[in-house]
Short mmCIF file of C-alpha atoms and ligand atoms in Angstrom, two decimals:
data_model
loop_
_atom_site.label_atom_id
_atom_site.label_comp_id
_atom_site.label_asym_id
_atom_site.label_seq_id
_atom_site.Cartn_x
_atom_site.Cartn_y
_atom_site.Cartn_z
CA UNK A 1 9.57 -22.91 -1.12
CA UNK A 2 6.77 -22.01 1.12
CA UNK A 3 5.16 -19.50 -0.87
CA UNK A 4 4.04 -21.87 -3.60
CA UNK A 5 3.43 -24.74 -2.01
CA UNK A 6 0.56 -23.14 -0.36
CA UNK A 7 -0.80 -22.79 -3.58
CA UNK A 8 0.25 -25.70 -5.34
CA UNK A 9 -0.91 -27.87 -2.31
CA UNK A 10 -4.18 -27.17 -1.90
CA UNK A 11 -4.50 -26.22 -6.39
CA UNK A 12 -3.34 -29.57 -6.74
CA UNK A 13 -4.19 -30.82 -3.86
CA UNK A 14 -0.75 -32.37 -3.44
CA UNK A 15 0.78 -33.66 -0.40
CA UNK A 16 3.30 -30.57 1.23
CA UNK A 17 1.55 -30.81 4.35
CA UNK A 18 5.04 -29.62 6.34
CA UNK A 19 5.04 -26.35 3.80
CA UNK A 20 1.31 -25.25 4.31
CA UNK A 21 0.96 -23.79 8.08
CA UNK A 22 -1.81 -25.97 9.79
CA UNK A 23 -4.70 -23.02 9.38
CA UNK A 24 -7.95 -24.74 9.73
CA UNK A 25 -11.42 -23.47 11.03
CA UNK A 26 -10.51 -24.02 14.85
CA UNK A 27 -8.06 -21.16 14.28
CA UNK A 28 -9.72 -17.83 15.28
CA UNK A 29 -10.33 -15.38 12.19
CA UNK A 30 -7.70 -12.51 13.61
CA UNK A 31 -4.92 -15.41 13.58
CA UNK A 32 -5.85 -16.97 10.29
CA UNK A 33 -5.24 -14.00 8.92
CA UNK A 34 -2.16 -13.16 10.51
CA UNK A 35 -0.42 -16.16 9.73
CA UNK A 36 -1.91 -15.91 6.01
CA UNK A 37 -0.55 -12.68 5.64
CA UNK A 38 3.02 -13.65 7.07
CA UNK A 39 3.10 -16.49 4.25
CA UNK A 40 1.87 -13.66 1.82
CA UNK A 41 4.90 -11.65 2.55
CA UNK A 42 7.08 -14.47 2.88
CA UNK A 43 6.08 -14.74 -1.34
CA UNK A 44 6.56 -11.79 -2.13
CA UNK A 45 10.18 -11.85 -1.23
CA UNK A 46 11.14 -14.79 -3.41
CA UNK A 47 8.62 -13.50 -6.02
CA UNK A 48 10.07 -13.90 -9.46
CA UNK A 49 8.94 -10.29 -10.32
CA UNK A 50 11.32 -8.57 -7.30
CA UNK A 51 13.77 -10.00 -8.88
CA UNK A 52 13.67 -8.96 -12.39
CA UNK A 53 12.83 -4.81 -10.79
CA UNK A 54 15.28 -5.63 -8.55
CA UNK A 55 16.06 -1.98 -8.11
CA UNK A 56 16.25 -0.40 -4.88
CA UNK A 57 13.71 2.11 -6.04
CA UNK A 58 11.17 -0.54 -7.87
CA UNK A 59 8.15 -0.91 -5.88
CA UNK A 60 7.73 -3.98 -4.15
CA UNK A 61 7.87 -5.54 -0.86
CA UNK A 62 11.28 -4.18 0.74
CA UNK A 63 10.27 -0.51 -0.55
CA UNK A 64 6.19 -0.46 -0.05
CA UNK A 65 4.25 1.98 2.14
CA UNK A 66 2.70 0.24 4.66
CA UNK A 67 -0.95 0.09 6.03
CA UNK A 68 -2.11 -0.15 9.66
CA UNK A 69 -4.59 -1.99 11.22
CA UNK A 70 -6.96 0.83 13.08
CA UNK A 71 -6.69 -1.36 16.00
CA UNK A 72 -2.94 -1.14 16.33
CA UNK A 73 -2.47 2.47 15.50
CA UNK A 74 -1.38 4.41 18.48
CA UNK A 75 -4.52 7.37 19.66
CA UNK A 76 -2.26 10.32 18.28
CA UNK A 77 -1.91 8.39 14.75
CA UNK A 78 -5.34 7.59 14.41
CA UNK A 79 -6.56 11.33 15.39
CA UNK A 80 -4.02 12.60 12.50
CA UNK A 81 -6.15 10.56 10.14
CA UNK A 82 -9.32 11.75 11.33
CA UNK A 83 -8.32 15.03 11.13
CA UNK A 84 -7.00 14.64 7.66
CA UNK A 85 -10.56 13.23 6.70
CA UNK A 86 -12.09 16.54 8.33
CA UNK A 87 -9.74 18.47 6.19
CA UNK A 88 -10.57 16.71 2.68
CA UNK A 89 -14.37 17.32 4.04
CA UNK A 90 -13.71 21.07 4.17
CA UNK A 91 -11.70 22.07 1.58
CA UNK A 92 -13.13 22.87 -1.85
CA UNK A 93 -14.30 20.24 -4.43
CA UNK A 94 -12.47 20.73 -7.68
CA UNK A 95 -14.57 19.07 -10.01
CA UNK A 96 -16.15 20.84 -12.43
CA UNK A 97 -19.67 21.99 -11.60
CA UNK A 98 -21.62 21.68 -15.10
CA UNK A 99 -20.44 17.97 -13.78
CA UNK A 100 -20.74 17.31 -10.94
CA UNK A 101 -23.08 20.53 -9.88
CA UNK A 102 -23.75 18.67 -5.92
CA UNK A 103 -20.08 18.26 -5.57
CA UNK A 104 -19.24 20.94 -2.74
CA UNK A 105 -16.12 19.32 -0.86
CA UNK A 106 -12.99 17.80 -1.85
CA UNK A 107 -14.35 14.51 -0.55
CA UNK A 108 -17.37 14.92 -2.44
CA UNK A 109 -15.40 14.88 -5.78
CA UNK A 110 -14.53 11.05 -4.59
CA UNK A 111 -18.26 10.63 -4.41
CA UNK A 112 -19.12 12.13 -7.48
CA UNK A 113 -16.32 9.83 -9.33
CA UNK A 114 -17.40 6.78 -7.74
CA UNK A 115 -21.06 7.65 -7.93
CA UNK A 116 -20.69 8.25 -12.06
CA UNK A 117 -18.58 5.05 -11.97
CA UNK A 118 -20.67 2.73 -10.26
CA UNK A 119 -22.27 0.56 -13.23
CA UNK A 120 -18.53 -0.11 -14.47
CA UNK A 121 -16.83 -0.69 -11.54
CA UNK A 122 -18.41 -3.05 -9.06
CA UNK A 123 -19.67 -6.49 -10.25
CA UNK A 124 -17.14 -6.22 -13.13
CA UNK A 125 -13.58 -6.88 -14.48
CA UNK A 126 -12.73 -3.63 -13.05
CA UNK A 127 -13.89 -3.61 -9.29
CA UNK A 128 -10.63 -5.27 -7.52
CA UNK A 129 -8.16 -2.54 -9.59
CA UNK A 130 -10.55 0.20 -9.82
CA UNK A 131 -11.07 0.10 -5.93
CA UNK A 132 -7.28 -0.39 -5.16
CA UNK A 133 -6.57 2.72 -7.54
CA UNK A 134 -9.41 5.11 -5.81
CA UNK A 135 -8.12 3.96 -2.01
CA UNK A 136 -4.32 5.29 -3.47
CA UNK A 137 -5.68 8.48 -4.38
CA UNK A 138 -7.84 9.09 -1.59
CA UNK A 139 -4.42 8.49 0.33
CA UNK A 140 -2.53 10.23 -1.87
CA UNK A 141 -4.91 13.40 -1.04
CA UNK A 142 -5.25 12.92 2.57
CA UNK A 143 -0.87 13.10 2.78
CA UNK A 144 -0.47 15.67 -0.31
CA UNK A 145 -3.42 18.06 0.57
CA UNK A 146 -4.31 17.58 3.98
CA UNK A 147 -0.54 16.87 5.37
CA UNK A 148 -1.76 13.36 6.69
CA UNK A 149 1.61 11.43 7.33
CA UNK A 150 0.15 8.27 7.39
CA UNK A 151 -1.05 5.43 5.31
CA UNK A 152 -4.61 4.62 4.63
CA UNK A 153 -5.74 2.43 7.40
CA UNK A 154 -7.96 -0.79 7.36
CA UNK A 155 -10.50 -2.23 9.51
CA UNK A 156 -9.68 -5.22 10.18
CA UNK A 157 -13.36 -6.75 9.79
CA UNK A 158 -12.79 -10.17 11.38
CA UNK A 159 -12.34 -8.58 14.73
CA UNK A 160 -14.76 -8.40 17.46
CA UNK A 161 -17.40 -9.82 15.31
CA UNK A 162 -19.85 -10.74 17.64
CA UNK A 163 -19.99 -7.20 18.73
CA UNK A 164 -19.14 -4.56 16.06
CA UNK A 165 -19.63 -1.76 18.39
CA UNK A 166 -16.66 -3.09 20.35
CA UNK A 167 -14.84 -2.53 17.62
CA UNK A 168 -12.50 0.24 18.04
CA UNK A 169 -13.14 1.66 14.45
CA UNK A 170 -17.13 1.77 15.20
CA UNK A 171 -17.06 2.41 19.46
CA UNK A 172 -18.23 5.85 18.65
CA UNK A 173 -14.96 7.18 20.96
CA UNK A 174 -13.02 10.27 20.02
CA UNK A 175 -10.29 7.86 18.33
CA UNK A 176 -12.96 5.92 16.50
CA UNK A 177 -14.76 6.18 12.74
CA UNK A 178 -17.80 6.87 14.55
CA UNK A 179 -20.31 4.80 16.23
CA UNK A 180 -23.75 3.55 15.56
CA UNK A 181 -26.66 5.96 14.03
CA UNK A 182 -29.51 7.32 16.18
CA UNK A 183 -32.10 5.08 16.63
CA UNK A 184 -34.65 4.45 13.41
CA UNK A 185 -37.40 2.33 13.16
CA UNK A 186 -37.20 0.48 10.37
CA UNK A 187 -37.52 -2.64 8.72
CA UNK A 188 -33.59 -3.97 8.22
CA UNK A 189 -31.92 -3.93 5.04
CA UNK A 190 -31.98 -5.99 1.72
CA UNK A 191 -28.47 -6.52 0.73
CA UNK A 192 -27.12 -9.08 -2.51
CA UNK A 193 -29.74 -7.72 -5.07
CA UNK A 194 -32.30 -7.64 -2.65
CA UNK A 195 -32.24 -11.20 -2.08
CA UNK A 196 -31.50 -11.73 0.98
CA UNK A 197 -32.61 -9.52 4.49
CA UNK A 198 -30.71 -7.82 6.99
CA UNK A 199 -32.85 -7.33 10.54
CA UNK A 200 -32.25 -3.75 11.73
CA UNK A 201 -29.69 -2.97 14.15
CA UNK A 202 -29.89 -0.54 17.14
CA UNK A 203 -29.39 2.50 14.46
CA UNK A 204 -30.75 3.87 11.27
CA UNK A 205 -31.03 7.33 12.03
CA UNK A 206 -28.12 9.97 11.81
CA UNK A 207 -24.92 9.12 13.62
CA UNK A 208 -24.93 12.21 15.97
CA UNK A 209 -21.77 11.39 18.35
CA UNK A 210 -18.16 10.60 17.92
CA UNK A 211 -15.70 12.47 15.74
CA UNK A 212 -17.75 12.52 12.65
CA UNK A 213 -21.27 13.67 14.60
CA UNK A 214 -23.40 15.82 11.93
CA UNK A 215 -20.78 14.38 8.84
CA UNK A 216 -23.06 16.18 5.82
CA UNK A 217 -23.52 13.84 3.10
CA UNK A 218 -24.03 16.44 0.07
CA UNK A 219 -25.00 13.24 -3.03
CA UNK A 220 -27.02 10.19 -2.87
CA UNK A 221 -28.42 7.72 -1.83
CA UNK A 222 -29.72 6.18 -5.47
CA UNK A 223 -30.59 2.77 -4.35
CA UNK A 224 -29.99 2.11 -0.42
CA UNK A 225 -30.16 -1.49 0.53
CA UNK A 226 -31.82 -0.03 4.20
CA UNK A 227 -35.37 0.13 3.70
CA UNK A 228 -37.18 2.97 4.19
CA UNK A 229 -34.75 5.51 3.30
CA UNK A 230 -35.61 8.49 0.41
CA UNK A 231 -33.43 8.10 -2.99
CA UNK A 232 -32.45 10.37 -5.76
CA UNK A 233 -31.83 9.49 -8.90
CA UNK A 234 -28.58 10.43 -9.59
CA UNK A 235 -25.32 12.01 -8.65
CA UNK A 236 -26.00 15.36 -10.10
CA UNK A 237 -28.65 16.24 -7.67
CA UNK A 238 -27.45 18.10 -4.29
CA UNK A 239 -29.15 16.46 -1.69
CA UNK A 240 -27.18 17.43 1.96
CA UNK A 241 -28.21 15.98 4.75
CA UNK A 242 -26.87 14.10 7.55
CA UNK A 243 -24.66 10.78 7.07
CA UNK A 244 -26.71 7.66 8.98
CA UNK A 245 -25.56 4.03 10.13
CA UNK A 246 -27.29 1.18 11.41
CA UNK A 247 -24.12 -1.27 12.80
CA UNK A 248 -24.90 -4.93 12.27
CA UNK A 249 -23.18 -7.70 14.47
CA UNK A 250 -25.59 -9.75 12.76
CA UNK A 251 -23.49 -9.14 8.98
CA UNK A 252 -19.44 -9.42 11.00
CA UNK A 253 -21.40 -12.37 13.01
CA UNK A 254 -22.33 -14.24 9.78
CA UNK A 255 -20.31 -13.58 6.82
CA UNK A 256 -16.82 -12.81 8.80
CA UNK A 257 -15.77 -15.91 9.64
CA UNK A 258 -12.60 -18.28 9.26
CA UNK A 259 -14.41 -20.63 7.18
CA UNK A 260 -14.82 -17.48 4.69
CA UNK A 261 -11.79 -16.23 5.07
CA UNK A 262 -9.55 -19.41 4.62
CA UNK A 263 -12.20 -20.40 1.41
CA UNK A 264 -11.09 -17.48 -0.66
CA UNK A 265 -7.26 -17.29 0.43
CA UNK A 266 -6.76 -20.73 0.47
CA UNK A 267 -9.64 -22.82 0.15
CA UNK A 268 -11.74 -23.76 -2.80
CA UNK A 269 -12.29 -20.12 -3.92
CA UNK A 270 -9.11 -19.37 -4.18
CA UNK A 271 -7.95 -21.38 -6.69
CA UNK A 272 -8.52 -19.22 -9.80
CA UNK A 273 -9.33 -15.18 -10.32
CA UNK A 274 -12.71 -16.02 -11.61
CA UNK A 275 -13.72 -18.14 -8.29
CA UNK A 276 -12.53 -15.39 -6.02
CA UNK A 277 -13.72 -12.49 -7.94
CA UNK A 278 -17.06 -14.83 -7.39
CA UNK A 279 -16.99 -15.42 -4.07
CA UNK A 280 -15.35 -12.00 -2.50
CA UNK A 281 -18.39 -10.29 -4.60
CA UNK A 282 -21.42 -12.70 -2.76
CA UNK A 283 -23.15 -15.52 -3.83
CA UNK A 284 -26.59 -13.76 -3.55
CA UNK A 285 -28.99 -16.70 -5.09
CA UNK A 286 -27.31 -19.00 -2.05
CA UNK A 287 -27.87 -16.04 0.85
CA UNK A 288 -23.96 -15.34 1.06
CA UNK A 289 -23.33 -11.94 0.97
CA UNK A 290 -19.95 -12.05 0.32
CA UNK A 291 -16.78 -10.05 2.43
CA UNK A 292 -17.47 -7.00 -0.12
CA UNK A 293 -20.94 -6.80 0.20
CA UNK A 294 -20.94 -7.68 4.17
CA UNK A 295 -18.29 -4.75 4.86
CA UNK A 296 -21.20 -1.60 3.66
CA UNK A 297 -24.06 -3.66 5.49
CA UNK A 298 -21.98 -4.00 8.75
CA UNK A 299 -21.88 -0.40 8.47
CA UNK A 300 -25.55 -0.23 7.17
CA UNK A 301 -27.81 2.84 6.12
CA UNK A 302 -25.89 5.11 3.99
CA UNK A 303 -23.34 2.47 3.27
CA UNK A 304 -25.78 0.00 1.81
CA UNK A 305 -26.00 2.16 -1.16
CA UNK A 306 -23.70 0.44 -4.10
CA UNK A 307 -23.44 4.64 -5.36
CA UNK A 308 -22.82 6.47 -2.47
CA UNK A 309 -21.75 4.32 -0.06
CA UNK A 310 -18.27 6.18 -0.37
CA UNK A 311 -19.90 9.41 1.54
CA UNK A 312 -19.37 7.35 5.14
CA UNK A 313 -15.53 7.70 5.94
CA UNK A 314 -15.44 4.58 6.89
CA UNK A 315 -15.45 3.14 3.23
CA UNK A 316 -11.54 3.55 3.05
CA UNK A 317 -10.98 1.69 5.93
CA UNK A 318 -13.39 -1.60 4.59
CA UNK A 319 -11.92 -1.15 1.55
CA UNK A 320 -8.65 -0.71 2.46
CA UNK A 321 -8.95 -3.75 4.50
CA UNK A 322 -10.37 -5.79 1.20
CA UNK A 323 -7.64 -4.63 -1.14
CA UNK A 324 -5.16 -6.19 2.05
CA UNK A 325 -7.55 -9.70 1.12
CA UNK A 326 -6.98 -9.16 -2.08
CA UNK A 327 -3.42 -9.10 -2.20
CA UNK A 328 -2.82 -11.55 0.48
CA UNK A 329 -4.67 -13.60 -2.54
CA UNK A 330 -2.78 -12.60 -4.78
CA UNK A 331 0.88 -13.41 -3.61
CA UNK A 332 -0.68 -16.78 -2.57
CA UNK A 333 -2.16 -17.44 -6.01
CA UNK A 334 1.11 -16.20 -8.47
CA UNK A 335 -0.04 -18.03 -11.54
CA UNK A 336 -3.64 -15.96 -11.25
CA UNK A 337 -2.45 -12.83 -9.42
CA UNK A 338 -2.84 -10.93 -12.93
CA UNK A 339 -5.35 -12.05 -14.37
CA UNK A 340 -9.23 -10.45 -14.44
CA UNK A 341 -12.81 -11.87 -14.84
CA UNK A 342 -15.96 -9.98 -15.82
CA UNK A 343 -16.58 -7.77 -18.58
CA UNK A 344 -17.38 -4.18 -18.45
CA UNK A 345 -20.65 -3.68 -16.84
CA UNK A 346 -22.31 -4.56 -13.65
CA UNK A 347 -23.22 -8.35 -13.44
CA UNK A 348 -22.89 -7.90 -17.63
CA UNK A 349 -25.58 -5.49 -18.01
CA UNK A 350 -26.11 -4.73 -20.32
CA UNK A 351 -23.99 -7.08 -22.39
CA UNK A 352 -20.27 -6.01 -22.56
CA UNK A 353 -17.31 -7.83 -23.38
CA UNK A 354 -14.81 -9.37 -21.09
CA UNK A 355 -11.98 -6.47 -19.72
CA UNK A 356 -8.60 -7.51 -20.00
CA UNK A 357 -5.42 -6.25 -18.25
CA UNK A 358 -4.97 -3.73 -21.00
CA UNK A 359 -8.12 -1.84 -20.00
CA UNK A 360 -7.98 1.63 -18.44
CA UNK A 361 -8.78 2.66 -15.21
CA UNK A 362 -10.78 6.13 -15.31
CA UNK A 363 -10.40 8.37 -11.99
CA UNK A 364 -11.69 11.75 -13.11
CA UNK A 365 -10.04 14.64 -11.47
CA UNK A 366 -8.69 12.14 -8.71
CA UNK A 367 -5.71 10.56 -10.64
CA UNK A 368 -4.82 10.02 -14.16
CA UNK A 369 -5.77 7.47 -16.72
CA UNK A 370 -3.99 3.76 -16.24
CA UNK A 371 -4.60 0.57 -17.46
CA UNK A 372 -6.04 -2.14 -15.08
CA UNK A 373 -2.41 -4.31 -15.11
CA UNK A 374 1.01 -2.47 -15.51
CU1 CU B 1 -17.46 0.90 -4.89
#
């Protein structure tokens, strides 16, 4: 069976060298990832779970919605989502205000639940779930409340890396997420803990062009990894103002690569939950960033902060496109699909214990209460 001997060959490093499609570092990133995802799918047909929900109306992979790659949505499908996006940025936030008093939009309530979140949710046993559950209900809002028809879309972030405004989710065109910022002098960015620098782009300043030209940002930034930007302390404080970028070919150059992306679907850090929880998150100490990490600084400014990143809309589509990684991963790696590592606070501060399957998943006003594995 194909599906497991990808794992079990290169786990075990055991000789099923006819099973395991040749991918190797020659192979450019796009097609690495194509043909990982085909084997992906390929598992989760034979996957033991189908066939105990066997059900026509069980979810799984005859029955799933499916996700588009920006770059292969037609012009009229990608200009439905941006004008869904528009719509959840107009209508009415329905948080509660003695809350979250800064929260003015329906979008913003997304900010104000990831911004309250952030110290439990990223660098912990929660991030991979917690960010898989907050991209379904920002989906689920954009088709229930804003008529999108669609399905979140992802960026496919190991395309045109050399030149990230090429890509056609950043070429600032009517059918794009927006381009680059106006220019900014500054002095780059300091991404992985502030270990390790990011030189400034051509950006920095407020992205004025494009479908999302003079996008308000109403909460945040708290701790922006782009230097010489103002912060606030927290996401209670109203603080609108315009959304920025600073695009970096230097991050998709770097840190999107083949070698990166075949080391945590099939390489060495893929081998076990805790080594690609590791790696996917950044090695900072070493100078890796890490595909998480390198997804907000290739957008830079506003999306180098760890709180507020969410206010540029294209979070959904890096994150969409890292929940696709991670369940590529997943149907590769069965035997560790379910499993978590961490505990329950950011890089274990303060100390926490480790979260298990059975914890819950908090979304505030956005969806209900569910635990991390069901
Ligand atoms: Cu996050």
């Amino acid at each position: 069976m194909r599906f497991f001997s990808i794992g079990a060959a290169f786990y075990l490093a055991a000789v099923a060298a006819d099973d395991v499609a040749a991918i190797d570092e020659s192979w450019s990133a796009v097609d690495a990832l194509s043909e990982l995802q085909q084997q992906a799918m390929e598992g989760l047909k034979v996957s033991p779970l189908i066939r105990k929900r066997g059900s026509a109306k069980a979810c799984n992979i005859f029955t799933a919605d499916r996700r588009q790659d920006w770059e292969h949505m037609s012009k009229c499908q990608r200009k439905d989502y941006i004008r869904a996006v528009h719509c959840l940025h107009t209508l009415p936030s329905k948080s509660d205000p003695e809350w979250a008093p800064a929260a003015r939009t329906r979008y913003d309530d997304f900010v104000a639940v990831h911004m309250n979140m952030t110290m439990s949710v990223h660098g912990s046993g929660l991030f991979l779930t917690w960010h898989r559950y907050l991209v379904w209900a920002y989906e689920q809002a954009l088709r229930n409340e804003c008529n999108y028809k669609g399905y979140q879309p992802y960026w496919n972030y190991f395309s045109r890396t050399d030149n990230i405004h090429e890509s056609p989710v950043f070429d600032g065109s009517d059918t794009s997420m927006g381009g680059d910022g106006d220019f900014f002098e500054h002095d780059g960015a300091l991404g992985g803990a502030s270990m390790i620098k990011i030189p400034s782009g051509q950006g920095g300043g407020c992205m004025t062009t494009g479908p999302f030209a003079n996008w308000t940002a109403n909460m945040g930034p708290v701790r922006p990894g782009m230097q010489n930007m103002s912060a606030i302390p927290d996401f209670t404080v109203y603080n609108p103002r315009c959304l920025r970028r600073d695009l970096s070919s230097y991050v998709t150059s770097k840190w999107f690569t083949t070698a990166n992306l075949l080391n945590v679907t099939i390489g060495r850090a893929s081998w076990t939950h805790e080594s690609y929880w590791r790696e996917v998150q950044g090695r900072y100490p070493d100078g890796f960033l890490g595909l998480h990490t390198s997804g907000h600084y290739a957008m830079g400014a506003d999306a180098t902060d760890l709180y507020s990143s969410i206010n540029d809309p294209a979070f959904w589509l890096h994150h969409a496109m890292f929940d696709r990684l991670y369940w590529i991963w997943q149907s590769l790696h069965p035997f560790e699909a379910r499993k978590t590592t961490g505990t329950l606070t950011l890089s274990n501060k303060p100390p926490t214990r480790d979260a298990n399957i059975d914890d819950l998943l908090e979304m505030g006003i956005l969806a209900q209460t569910r635990p991390l594995h069901v």
